[in-house]
Coordinates of C-alpha atoms in Angstrom, one line a residue:
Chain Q
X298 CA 6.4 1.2 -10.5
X299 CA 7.1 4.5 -11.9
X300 CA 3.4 5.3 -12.8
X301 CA 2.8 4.6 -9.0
X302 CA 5.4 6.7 -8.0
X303 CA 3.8 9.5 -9.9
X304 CA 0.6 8.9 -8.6
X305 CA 1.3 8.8 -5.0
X306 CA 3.9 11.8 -5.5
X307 CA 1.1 13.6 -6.8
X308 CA -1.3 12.7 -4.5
X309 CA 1.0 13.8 -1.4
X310 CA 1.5 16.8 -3.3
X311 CA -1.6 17.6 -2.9
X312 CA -2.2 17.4 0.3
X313 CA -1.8 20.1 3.1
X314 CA 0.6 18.3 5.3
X315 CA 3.3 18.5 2.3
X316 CA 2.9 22.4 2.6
X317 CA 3.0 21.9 6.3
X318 CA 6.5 20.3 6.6
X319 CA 7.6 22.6 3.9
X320 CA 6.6 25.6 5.6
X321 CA 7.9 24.3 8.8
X322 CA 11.4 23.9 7.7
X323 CA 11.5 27.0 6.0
X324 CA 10.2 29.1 9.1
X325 CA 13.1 27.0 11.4
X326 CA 16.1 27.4 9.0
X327 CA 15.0 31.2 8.5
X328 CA 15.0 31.9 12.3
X329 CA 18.2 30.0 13.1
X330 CA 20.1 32.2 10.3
X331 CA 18.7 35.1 12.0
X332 CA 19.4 34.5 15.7
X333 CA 22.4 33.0 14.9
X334 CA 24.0 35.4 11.6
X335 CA 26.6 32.2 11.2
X336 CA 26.4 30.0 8.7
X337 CA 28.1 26.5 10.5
X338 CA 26.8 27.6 13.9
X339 CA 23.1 27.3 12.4
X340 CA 24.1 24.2 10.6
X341 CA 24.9 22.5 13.8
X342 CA 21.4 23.9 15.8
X343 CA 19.8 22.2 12.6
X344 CA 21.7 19.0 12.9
X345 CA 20.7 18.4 16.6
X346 CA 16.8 19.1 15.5
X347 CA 16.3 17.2 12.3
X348 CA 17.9 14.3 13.6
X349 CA 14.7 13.8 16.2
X350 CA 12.4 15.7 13.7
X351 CA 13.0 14.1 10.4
X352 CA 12.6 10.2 11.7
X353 CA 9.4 11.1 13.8
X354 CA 8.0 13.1 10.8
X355 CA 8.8 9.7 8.4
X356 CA 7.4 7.4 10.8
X357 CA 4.4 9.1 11.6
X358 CA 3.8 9.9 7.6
X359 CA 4.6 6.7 6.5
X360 CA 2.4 5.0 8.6
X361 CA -0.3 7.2 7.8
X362 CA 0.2 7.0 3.8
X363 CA 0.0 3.2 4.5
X364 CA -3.4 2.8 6.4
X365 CA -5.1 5.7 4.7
X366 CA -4.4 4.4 0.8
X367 CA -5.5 0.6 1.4
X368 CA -8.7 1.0 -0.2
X369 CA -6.7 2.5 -3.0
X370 CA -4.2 0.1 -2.8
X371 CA -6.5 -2.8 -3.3
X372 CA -7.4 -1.6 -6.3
X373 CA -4.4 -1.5 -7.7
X374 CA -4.0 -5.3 -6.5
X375 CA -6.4 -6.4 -8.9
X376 CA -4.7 -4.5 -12.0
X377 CA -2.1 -6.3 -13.8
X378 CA 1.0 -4.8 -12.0
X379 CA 3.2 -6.5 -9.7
X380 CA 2.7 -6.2 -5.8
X381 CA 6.3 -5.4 -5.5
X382 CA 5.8 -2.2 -7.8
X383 CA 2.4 -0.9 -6.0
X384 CA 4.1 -1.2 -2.7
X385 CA 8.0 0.0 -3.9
X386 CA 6.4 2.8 -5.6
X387 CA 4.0 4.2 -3.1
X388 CA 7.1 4.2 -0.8
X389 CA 9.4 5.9 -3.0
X390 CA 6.2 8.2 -3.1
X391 CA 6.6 9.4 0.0
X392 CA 9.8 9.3 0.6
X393 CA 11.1 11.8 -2.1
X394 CA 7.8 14.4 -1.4
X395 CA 9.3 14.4 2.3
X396 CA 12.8 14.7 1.1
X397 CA 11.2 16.9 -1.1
X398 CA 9.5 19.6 1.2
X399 CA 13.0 19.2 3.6
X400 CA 16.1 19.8 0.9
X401 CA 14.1 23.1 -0.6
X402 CA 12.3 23.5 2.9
X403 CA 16.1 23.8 4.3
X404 CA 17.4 25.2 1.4
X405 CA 15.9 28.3 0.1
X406 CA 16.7 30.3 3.1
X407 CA 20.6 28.8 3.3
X408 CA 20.8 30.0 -1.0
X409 CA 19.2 33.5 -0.2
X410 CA 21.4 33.9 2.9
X411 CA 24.8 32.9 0.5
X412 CA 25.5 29.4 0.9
X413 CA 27.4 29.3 -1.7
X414 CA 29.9 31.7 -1.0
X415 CA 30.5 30.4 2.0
X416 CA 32.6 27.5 2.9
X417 CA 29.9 25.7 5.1
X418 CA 28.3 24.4 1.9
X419 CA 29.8 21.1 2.6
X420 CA 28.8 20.6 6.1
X421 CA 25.2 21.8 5.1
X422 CA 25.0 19.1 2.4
X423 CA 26.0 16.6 4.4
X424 CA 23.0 17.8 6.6
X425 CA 20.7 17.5 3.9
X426 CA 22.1 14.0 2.7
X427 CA 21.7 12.4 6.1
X428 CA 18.2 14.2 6.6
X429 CA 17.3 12.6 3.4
X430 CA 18.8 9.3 4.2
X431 CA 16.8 9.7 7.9
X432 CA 13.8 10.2 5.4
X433 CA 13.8 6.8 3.8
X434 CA 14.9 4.8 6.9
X435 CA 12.4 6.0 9.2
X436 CA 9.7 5.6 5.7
X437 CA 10.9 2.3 4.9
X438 CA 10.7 0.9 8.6
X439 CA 6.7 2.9 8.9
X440 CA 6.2 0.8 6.0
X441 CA 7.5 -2.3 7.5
X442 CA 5.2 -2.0 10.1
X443 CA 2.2 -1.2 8.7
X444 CA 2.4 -3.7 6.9
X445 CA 2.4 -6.1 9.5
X446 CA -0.1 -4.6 11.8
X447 CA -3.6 -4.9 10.2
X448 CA -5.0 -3.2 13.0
X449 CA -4.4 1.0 13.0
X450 CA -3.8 1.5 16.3
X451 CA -1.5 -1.1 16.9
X452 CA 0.5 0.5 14.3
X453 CA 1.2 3.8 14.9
X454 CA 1.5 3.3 18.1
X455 CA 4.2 0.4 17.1
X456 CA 5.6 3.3 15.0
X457 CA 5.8 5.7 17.6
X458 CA 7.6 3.4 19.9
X459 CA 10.0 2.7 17.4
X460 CA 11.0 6.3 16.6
X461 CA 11.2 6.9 20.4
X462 CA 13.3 3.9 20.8
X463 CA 16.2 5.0 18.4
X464 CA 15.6 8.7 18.9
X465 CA 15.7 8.5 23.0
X466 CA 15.9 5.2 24.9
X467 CA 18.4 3.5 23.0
X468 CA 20.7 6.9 23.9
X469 CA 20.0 5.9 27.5
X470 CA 20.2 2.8 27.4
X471 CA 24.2 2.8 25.8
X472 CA 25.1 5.4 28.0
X473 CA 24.1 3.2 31.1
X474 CA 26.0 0.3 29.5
X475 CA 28.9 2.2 29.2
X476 CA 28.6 3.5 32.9
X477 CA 27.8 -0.1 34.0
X478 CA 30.5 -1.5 32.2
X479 CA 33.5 0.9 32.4
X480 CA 35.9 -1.3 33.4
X481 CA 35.9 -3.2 30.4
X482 CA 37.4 -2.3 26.8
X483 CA 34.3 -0.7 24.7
X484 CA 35.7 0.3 21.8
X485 CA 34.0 -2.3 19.6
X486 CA 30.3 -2.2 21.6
X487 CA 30.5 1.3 21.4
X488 CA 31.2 0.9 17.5
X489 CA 28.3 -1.8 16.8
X490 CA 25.9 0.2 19.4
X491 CA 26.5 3.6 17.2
X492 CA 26.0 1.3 13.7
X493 CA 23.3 0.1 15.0
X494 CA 20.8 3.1 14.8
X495 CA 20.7 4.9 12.1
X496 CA 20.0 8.2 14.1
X497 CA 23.2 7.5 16.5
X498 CA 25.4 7.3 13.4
X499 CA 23.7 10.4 11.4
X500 CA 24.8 12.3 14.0
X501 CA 28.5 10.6 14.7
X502 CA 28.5 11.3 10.7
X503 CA 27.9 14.7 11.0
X504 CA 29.8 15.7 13.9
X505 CA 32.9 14.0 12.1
X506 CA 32.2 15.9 9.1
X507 CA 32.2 19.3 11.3
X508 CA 35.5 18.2 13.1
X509 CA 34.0 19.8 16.6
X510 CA 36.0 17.6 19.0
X511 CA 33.8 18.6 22.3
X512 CA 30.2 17.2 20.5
X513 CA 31.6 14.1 19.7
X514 CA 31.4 11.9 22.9
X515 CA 33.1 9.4 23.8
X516 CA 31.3 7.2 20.7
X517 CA 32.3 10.1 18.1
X518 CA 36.1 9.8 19.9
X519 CA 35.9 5.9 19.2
X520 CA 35.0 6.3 15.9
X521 CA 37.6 8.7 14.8
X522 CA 40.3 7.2 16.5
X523 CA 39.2 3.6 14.8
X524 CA 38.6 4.5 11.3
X525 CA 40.1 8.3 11.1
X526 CA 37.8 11.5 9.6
X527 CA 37.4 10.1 6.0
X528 CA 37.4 6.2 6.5
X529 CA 34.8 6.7 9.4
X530 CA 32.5 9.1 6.8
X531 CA 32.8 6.0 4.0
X532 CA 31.6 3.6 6.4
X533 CA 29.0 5.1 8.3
X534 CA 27.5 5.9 4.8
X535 CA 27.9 2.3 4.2
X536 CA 26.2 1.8 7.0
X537 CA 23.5 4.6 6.3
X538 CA 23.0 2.7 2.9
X539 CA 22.5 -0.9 4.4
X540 CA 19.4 0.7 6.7
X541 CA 17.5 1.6 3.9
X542 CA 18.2 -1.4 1.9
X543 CA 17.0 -4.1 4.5
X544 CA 13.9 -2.4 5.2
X545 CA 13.1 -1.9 1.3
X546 CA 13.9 -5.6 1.0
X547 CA 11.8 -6.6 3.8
X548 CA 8.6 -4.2 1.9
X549 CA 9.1 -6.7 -0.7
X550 CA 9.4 -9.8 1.0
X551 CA 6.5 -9.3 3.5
X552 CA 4.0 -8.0 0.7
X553 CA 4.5 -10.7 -1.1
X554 CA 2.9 -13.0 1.1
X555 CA 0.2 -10.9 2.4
X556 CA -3.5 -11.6 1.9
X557 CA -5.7 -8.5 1.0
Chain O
X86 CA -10.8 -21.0 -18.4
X87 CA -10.4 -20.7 -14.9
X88 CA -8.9 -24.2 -13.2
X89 CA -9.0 -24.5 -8.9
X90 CA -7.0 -27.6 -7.4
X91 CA -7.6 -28.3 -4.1
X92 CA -7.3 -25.2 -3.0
X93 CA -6.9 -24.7 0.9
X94 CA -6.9 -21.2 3.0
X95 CA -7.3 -20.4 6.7
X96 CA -6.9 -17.2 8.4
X97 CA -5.4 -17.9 11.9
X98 CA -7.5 -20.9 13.0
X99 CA -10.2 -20.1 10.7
X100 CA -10.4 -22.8 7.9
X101 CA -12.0 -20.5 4.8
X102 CA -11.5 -23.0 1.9
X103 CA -10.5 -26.7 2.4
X104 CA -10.2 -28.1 -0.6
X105 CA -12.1 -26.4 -3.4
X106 CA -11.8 -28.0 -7.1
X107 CA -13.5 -26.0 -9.5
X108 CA -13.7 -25.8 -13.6
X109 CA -15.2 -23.1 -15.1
X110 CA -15.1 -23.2 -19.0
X111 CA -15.3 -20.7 -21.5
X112 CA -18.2 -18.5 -21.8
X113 CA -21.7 -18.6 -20.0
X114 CA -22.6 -16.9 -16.5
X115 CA -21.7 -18.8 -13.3
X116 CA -23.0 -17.7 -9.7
X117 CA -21.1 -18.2 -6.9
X118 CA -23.6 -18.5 -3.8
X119 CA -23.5 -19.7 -0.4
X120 CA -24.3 -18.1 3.3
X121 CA -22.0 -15.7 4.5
X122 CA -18.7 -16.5 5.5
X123 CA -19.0 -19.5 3.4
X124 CA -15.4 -18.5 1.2
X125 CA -16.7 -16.5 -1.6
X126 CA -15.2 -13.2 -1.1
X127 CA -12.0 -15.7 -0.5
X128 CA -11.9 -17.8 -3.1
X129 CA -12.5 -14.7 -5.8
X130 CA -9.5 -12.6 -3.7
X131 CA -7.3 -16.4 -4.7
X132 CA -8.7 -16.3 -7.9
X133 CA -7.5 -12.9 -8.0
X134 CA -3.9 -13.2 -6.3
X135 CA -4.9 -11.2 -3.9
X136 CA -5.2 -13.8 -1.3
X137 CA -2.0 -16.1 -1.4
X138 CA -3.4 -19.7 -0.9
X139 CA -1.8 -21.8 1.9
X140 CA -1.9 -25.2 -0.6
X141 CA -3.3 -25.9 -3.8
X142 CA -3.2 -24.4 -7.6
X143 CA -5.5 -21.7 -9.8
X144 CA -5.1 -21.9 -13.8
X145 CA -6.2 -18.6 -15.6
X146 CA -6.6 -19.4 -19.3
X147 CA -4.5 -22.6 -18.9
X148 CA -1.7 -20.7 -17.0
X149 CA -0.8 -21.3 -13.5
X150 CA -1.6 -17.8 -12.0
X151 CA 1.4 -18.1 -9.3
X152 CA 4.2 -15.5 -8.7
X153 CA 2.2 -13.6 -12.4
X154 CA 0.5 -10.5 -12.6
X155 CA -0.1 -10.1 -16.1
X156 CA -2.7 -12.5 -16.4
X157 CA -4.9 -10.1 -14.3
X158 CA -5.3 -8.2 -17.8
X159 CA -8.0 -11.0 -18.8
X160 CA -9.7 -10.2 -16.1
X161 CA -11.5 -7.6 -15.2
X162 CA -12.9 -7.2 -11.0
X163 CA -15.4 -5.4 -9.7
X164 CA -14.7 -5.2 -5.9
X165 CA -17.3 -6.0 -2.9
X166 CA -16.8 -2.3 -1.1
X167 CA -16.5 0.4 -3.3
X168 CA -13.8 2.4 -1.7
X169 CA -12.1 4.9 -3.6
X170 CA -9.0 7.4 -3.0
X171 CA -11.5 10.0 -1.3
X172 CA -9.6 13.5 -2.8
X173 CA -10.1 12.1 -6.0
X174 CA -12.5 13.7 -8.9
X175 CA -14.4 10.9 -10.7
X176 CA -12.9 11.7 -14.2
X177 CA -9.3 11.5 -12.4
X178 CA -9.8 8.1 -10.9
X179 CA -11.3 6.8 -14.6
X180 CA -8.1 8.6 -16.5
X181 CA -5.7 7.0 -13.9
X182 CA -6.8 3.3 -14.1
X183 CA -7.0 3.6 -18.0
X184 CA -2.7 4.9 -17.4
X185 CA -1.9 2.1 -15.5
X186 CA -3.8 -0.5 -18.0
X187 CA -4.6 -0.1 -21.0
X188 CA -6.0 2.6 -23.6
X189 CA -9.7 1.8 -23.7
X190 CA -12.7 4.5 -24.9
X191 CA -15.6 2.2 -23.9
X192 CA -15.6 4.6 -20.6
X193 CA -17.3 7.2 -22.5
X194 CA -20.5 4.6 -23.5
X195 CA -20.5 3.2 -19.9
X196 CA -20.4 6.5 -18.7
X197 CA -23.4 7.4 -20.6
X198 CA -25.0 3.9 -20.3
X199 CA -24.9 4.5 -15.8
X200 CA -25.9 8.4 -16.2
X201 CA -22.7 9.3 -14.2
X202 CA -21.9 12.5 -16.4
X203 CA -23.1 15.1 -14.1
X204 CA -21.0 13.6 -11.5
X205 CA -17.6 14.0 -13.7
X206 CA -15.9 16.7 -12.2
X207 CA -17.1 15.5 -8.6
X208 CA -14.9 13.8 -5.6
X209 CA -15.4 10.7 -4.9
X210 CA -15.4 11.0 -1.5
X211 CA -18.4 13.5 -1.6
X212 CA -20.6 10.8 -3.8
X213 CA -23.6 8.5 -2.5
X214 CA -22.6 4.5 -2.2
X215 CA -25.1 4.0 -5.3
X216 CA -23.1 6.1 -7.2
X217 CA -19.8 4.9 -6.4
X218 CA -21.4 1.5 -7.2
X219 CA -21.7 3.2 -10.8
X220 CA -18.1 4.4 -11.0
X221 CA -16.7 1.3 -9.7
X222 CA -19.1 -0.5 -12.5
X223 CA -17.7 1.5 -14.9
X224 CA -14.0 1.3 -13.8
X225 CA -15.0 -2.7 -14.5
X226 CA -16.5 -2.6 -18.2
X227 CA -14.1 -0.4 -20.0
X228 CA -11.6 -3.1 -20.2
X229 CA -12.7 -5.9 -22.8
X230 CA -11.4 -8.8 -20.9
X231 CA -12.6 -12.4 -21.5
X232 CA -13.4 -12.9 -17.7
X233 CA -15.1 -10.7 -15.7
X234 CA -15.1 -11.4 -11.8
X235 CA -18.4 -9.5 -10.3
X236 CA -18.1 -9.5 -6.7
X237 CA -21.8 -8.3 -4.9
X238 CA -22.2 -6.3 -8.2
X239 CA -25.9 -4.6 -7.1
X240 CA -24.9 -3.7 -3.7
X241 CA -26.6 -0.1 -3.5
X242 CA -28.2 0.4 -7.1
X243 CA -31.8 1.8 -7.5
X244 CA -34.0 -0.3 -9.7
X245 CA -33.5 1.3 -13.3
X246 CA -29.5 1.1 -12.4
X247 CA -30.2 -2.6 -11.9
X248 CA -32.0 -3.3 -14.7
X249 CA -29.0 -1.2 -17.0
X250 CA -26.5 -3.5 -14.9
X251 CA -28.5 -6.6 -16.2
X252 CA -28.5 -5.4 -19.9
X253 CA -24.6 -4.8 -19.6
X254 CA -23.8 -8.3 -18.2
X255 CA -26.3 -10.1 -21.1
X256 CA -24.4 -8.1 -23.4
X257 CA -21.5 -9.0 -22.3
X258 CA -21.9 -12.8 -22.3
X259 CA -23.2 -12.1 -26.1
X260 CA -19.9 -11.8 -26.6
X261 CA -18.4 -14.9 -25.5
X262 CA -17.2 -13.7 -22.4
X263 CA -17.0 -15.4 -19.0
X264 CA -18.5 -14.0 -16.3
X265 CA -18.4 -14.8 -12.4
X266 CA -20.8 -13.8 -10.0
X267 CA -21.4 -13.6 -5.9
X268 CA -24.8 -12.0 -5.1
X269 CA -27.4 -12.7 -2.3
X270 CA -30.4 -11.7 -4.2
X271 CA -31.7 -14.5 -5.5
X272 CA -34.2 -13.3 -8.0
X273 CA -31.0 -12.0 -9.7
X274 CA -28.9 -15.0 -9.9
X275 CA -31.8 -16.9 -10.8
X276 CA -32.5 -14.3 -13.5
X277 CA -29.1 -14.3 -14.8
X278 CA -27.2 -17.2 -14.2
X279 CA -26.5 -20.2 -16.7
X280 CA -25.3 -22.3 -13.4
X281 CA -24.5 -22.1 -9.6
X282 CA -22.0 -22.9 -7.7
X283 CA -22.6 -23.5 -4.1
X284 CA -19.8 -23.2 -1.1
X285 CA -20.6 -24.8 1.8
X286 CA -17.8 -24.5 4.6
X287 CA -15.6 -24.3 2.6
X288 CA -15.5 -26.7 -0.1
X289 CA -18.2 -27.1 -3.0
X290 CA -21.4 -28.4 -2.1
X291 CA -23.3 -28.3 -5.4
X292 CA -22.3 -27.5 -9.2
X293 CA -25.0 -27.2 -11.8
X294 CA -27.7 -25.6 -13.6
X295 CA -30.5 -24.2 -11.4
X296 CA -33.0 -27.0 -12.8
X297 CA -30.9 -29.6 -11.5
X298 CA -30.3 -28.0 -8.1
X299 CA -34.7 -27.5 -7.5
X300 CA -34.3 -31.8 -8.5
X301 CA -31.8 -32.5 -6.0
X302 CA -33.4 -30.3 -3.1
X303 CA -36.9 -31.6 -4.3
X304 CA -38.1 -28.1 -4.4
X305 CA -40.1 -26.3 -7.2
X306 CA -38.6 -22.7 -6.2
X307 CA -34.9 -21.9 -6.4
X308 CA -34.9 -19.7 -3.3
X309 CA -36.4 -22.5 -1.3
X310 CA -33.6 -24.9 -2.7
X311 CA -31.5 -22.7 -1.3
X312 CA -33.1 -22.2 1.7
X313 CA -33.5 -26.3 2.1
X314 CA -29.6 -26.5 1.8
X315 CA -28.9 -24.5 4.7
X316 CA -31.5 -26.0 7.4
X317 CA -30.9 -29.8 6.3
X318 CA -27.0 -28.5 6.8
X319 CA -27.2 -26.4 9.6
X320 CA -30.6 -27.8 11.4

């Protein structure tokens, strides 16, 4: 698995769109710090936009990676390794050269700018742990779905639902049940709902972390009230940890079974 | 050497193989032939473990080949399309399938035996379909495995190319080794098979020598056997 791992890192390493990301993230954090000279204010501006970004860019990456290596990845079939070690590795590929172009991408600018002296260094890295985490989720589910969509198309455009789904509907969709339903205790739906997508809990897990009572919402209230500051970070990692292990499983399982 | 039990695939409603049971012993060159569509690619990919079959069981070298992948470094597969990582230089592609096998230096005298030298340092992406035919050749040979699975193996070589690739797979059997084949050109199977195997929706329609085939078909020429096969089957 390793030896595919360093394949496909290298190979994504070569490639433009690594730089791209890269670049992006290092042009976004610099301009925040600029416009906004405070440390925690710019960590919060660059909560609210990697938690859309970073799932859309692992989604749409993933899914890419997928279609565009299956000649290469059928030549590895007929080598003497095991399917689940082409597929794990090629995934742990791209996941760690996106978490890769987003940690220093983030990074550089916050280090040059004094991170360290400052006391935001824990919110930040809890920023960069969930971004990461958000980086295999959102890689292990484009996985998922590629494949189990031979067809292209049907794929990214499967993939693209998804990310808008968890990033946007589902949003809408809980407020409205919370609206509809108002009369009615929803402490626990409003619990499960938040667990449920992994983008929902990134932020509750940040916005814990940062202690700003006025972002929370009435789920972020919920959850601090039920499992208090530190109980509710331990489980929503918990939580955090169990959405990248069911998809990885579910790589496993599916290719498997598959016919090349 | 390689044992098939009634081996049964479909794909959706589409019944590839129903209930193929093949030997194949050690040594000797055996064709696999039949029109297209017939299960070939298929029952190579099972061979392989690259298709999962829905019922039935494969023996590599008198081991069940289910839920293994080390038996795959007996064999060595020469794929149908030559598609290759496109950003890829030719010498990187060779260097990185010797990593994830096996040393080998027989590249070097395959390398030299196809004429691909000046197209070393070149991507693959930028090379003609002959000459990825060559590389993927190549990327074949330079393991010394007892089987060798050729699937379509002259697809896109010139004539002196073809007659190199016909040297290589005599040379080859010198050796002992077993070697499978799917082609449609029929001067080369009949040139350089020791025995046919003909699928026929899905199962095996015929097994023997060449000789014994032009008997059956009562024809003196093996592409007319061939040829009488398909219209007394499909007529």
């Amino acid at each position: 698995m390793l030896k595919i791992l360093k394949y496909s890192f290298y190979d994504l390493m070569r490639s433009r769109w690594s730089y791209v990301y890269f670049a992006f993230y290092l042009l976004l954090s610099v301009v925040l710090l600029f416009l906004n000279s405070d440390l925690s204010k710019a960590v919060i501006t660059l909560m609210n936009v990697i938690i859309v970004l970073v799932p859309l860019i692992g989604t749409i990456f993933g899914v890419m990676y997928y279609y565009n290596s299956k000649e290469f990845t059928e030549l590895l079939l007929a080598q003497p390794l095991k399917r689940s070690s082409i597929f794990l590795g090629q995934y742990l590929g791209v996941a760690l050269s996106l978490s890769m172009s987003l940690v220093l991408g983030l990074g550089l600018p916050f280090i040059f700018y004094g991170l360290f002296r400052s006391n935001a260094i824990w919110d930040f890295s809890l920023l960069i742990i969930t971004g990461t985490f958000l980086t295999f989720i959102f890689t292990a589910l484009a996985f998922n779905i590629a494949l189990s969509n031979e067809n292209k198309i049907k794929g990214f455009g499967f993939a693209i639902l998804v990310w808008l789904f968890l990033a946007i509907i589902y949003d809408g969709l809980f407020l409205m049940s919370l609206i509809i339903f108002e009369d009615y205790p929803l402490d626990k739906l409003s619990l499960i709902g938040t667990m449920l997508n992994p983008i929902d809990l990134s932020r509750t897990l940040i916005l814990l972390k940062l202690d700003i009572s006025a972002l929370l919402g009435y789920t972020g209230a919920v959850f601090k009230q039920f499992f208090g500051t530190n109980f509710g970070l331990i489980v929503s990692f918990i939580m955090l940890v169990l959405w990248v292990i069911f998809p990885v499983y579910r790589i496993v399982y599916k290719s498997k079974r598959k016919d090349f | 050497m390689v044992s098939i039990q009634n081996l049964h695939k479909k794909f959706g409603k589409n019944n590839v193989l129903s209930g193929v049971n093949l030997d194949i012993k050690e040594g000797g060159i055996f064709a696999v032939l039949g029109p297209n569509g017939s299960g070939k690619t298929t029952l190579i990919k099972s061979v392989l473990g690259m298709v999962i079959p829905d019922k039935g069981t494969i023996s590599v070298l008198g081991k069940s080949i289910k839920n293994s992948s080390n038996y795959r470094n007996k064999i060595d597969y020469l794929p149908q399309i030559a598609n290759f990582p496109s950003n890829l230089k030719v010498k990187e592609l060779i260097k990185m399938i010797k990593d994830l096998r096996s040393f080998t230096n027989h590249d070097d005298d395959l390398i030299t035996h196809f004429k691909l030298e000046p197209f070393l340092d070149k991507k693959l992406g930028n090379l003609s379909g002959g000459t990825k035919q060559k590389v993927n050749l190549v990327l074949t040979f330079m393991f010394d495995s007892p089987l060798i699975i050729l699937d379509e193996p002259t697809s896109g070589l010139d004539p002196i190319s073809l007659l190199r690739l016909k040297d290589l797979i005599q040379s080859e059997k010198a050796k002992g080794k077993t070697i499978l084949i799917t082609s449609h050109i029929m001067s080369f199977v009949e040139e350089i098979s020791d025995e046919i195997v003909f699928l026929l929706e899905g199962q095996i329609y015929f097994k023997g020598t060449i000789n014994e085939l032009k008997t059956k078909t009562g024809q003196s020429d093996f592409e007319h056997a061939i040829a009488s096969i398909l219209t007394n089957n499909h007529a």
